Amino acid sequence: TSRKPRKEELSILTELYENQWAYFKENKEKAIDLLTVGEYQRDKQLDPVITAAYTIVASTIMNFDEFAVIR
């Protein structure tokens, strides 16, 4: 983003990751389903639970007003 996260925001994102990791750990098929969306296949060497949890966090960050794509 255009700035570093505030302490509270970082705490929220960390909690989001932990919650998503726990969810996907219990629902591995949901993690794999999430990672099948998109133009490229997922790297099967990466843990799908961790990757799916980080995918949710990245998507959340990309929805912040401060996130900007410069072309």
mmCIF file of C-alpha atoms in Angstrom:
data_model
loop_
_atom_site.group_PDB
_atom_site.id
_atom_site.type_symbol
_atom_site.label_atom_id
_atom_site.label_comp_id
_atom_site.label_asym_id
_atom_site.label_seq_id
_atom_site.Cartn_x
_atom_site.Cartn_y
_atom_site.Cartn_z
ATOM 1 C CA THR A 1 0.000 0.000 0.000
ATOM 2 C CA SER A 2 0.999 3.618 0.058
ATOM 3 C CA ARG A 3 1.874 3.436 3.766
ATOM 4 C CA LYS A 4 2.914 1.044 6.528
ATOM 5 C CA PRO A 5 0.086 -0.464 8.586
ATOM 6 C CA ARG A 6 -0.835 1.023 11.919
ATOM 7 C CA LYS A 7 -0.302 -1.237 14.922
ATOM 8 C CA GLU A 8 -4.056 -1.906 15.195
ATOM 9 C CA GLU A 9 -4.314 -2.734 11.489
ATOM 10 C CA LEU A 10 -1.396 -5.131 11.681
ATOM 11 C CA SER A 11 -3.036 -6.812 14.652
ATOM 12 C CA ILE A 12 -6.293 -7.191 12.694
ATOM 13 C CA LEU A 13 -4.474 -8.634 9.665
ATOM 14 C CA THR A 14 -2.556 -11.059 11.885
ATOM 15 C CA GLU A 15 -5.799 -12.203 13.491
ATOM 16 C CA LEU A 16 -7.390 -12.534 10.051
ATOM 17 C CA TYR A 17 -4.508 -14.767 8.913
ATOM 18 C CA GLU A 18 -4.733 -16.928 12.030
ATOM 19 C CA ASN A 19 -8.507 -17.324 11.692
ATOM 20 C CA GLN A 20 -8.285 -18.156 7.995
ATOM 21 C CA TRP A 21 -5.447 -20.608 8.603
ATOM 22 C CA ALA A 22 -7.544 -22.403 11.246
ATOM 23 C CA TYR A 23 -10.564 -22.458 8.926
ATOM 24 C CA PHE A 24 -8.633 -23.810 5.959
ATOM 25 C CA LYS A 25 -6.819 -26.329 8.158
ATOM 26 C CA GLU A 26 -10.220 -27.805 9.027
ATOM 27 C CA ASN A 27 -11.501 -27.388 5.448
ATOM 28 C CA LYS A 28 -8.528 -28.201 3.225
ATOM 29 C CA GLU A 29 -10.803 -28.832 0.233
ATOM 30 C CA LYS A 30 -12.025 -25.216 0.519
ATOM 31 C CA ALA A 31 -8.409 -24.018 0.433
ATOM 32 C CA ILE A 32 -7.741 -26.028 -2.714
ATOM 33 C CA ASP A 33 -10.990 -24.764 -4.277
ATOM 34 C CA LEU A 34 -9.968 -21.162 -3.589
ATOM 35 C CA LEU A 35 -6.562 -21.729 -5.153
ATOM 36 C CA THR A 36 -8.002 -23.156 -8.359
ATOM 37 C CA VAL A 37 -9.447 -19.756 -9.297
ATOM 38 C CA GLY A 38 -7.291 -17.658 -11.576
ATOM 39 C CA GLU A 39 -5.224 -17.759 -14.689
ATOM 40 C CA TYR A 40 -2.379 -19.887 -13.338
ATOM 41 C CA GLN A 41 -2.339 -23.203 -11.518
ATOM 42 C CA ARG A 42 -1.208 -23.172 -7.912
ATOM 43 C CA ASP A 43 2.291 -24.277 -6.993
ATOM 44 C CA LYS A 44 1.638 -27.725 -5.535
ATOM 45 C CA GLN A 45 4.865 -27.527 -3.524
ATOM 46 C CA LEU A 46 3.274 -24.814 -1.368
ATOM 47 C CA ASP A 47 0.974 -25.737 1.507
ATOM 48 C CA PRO A 48 -2.570 -24.953 0.297
ATOM 49 C CA VAL A 49 -3.751 -24.064 3.819
ATOM 50 C CA ILE A 50 -1.074 -21.403 4.299
ATOM 51 C CA THR A 51 -1.385 -20.153 0.727
ATOM 52 C CA ALA A 52 -5.174 -19.827 0.963
ATOM 53 C CA ALA A 53 -4.914 -17.962 4.280
ATOM 54 C CA TYR A 54 -2.397 -15.519 2.783
ATOM 55 C CA THR A 55 -4.634 -15.162 -0.285
ATOM 56 C CA ILE A 56 -7.450 -13.887 1.937
ATOM 57 C CA VAL A 57 -5.099 -11.466 3.696
ATOM 58 C CA ALA A 58 -3.734 -10.173 0.373
ATOM 59 C CA SER A 59 -7.242 -9.729 -0.985
ATOM 60 C CA THR A 60 -8.189 -7.775 2.130
ATOM 61 C CA ILE A 61 -5.173 -5.483 1.800
ATOM 62 C CA MET A 62 -5.930 -4.905 -1.873
ATOM 63 C CA ASN A 63 -9.395 -3.679 -0.883
ATOM 64 C CA PHE A 64 -8.013 -0.907 1.344
ATOM 65 C CA ASP A 65 -8.424 2.616 0.017
ATOM 66 C CA GLU A 66 -4.666 3.094 0.377
ATOM 67 C CA PHE A 67 -3.926 0.301 -2.079
ATOM 68 C CA ALA A 68 -3.178 1.670 -5.518
ATOM 69 C CA VAL A 69 -1.956 0.064 -8.682
ATOM 70 C CA ILE A 70 0.271 2.349 -10.706
ATOM 71 C CA ARG A 71 0.662 1.432 -14.338
#
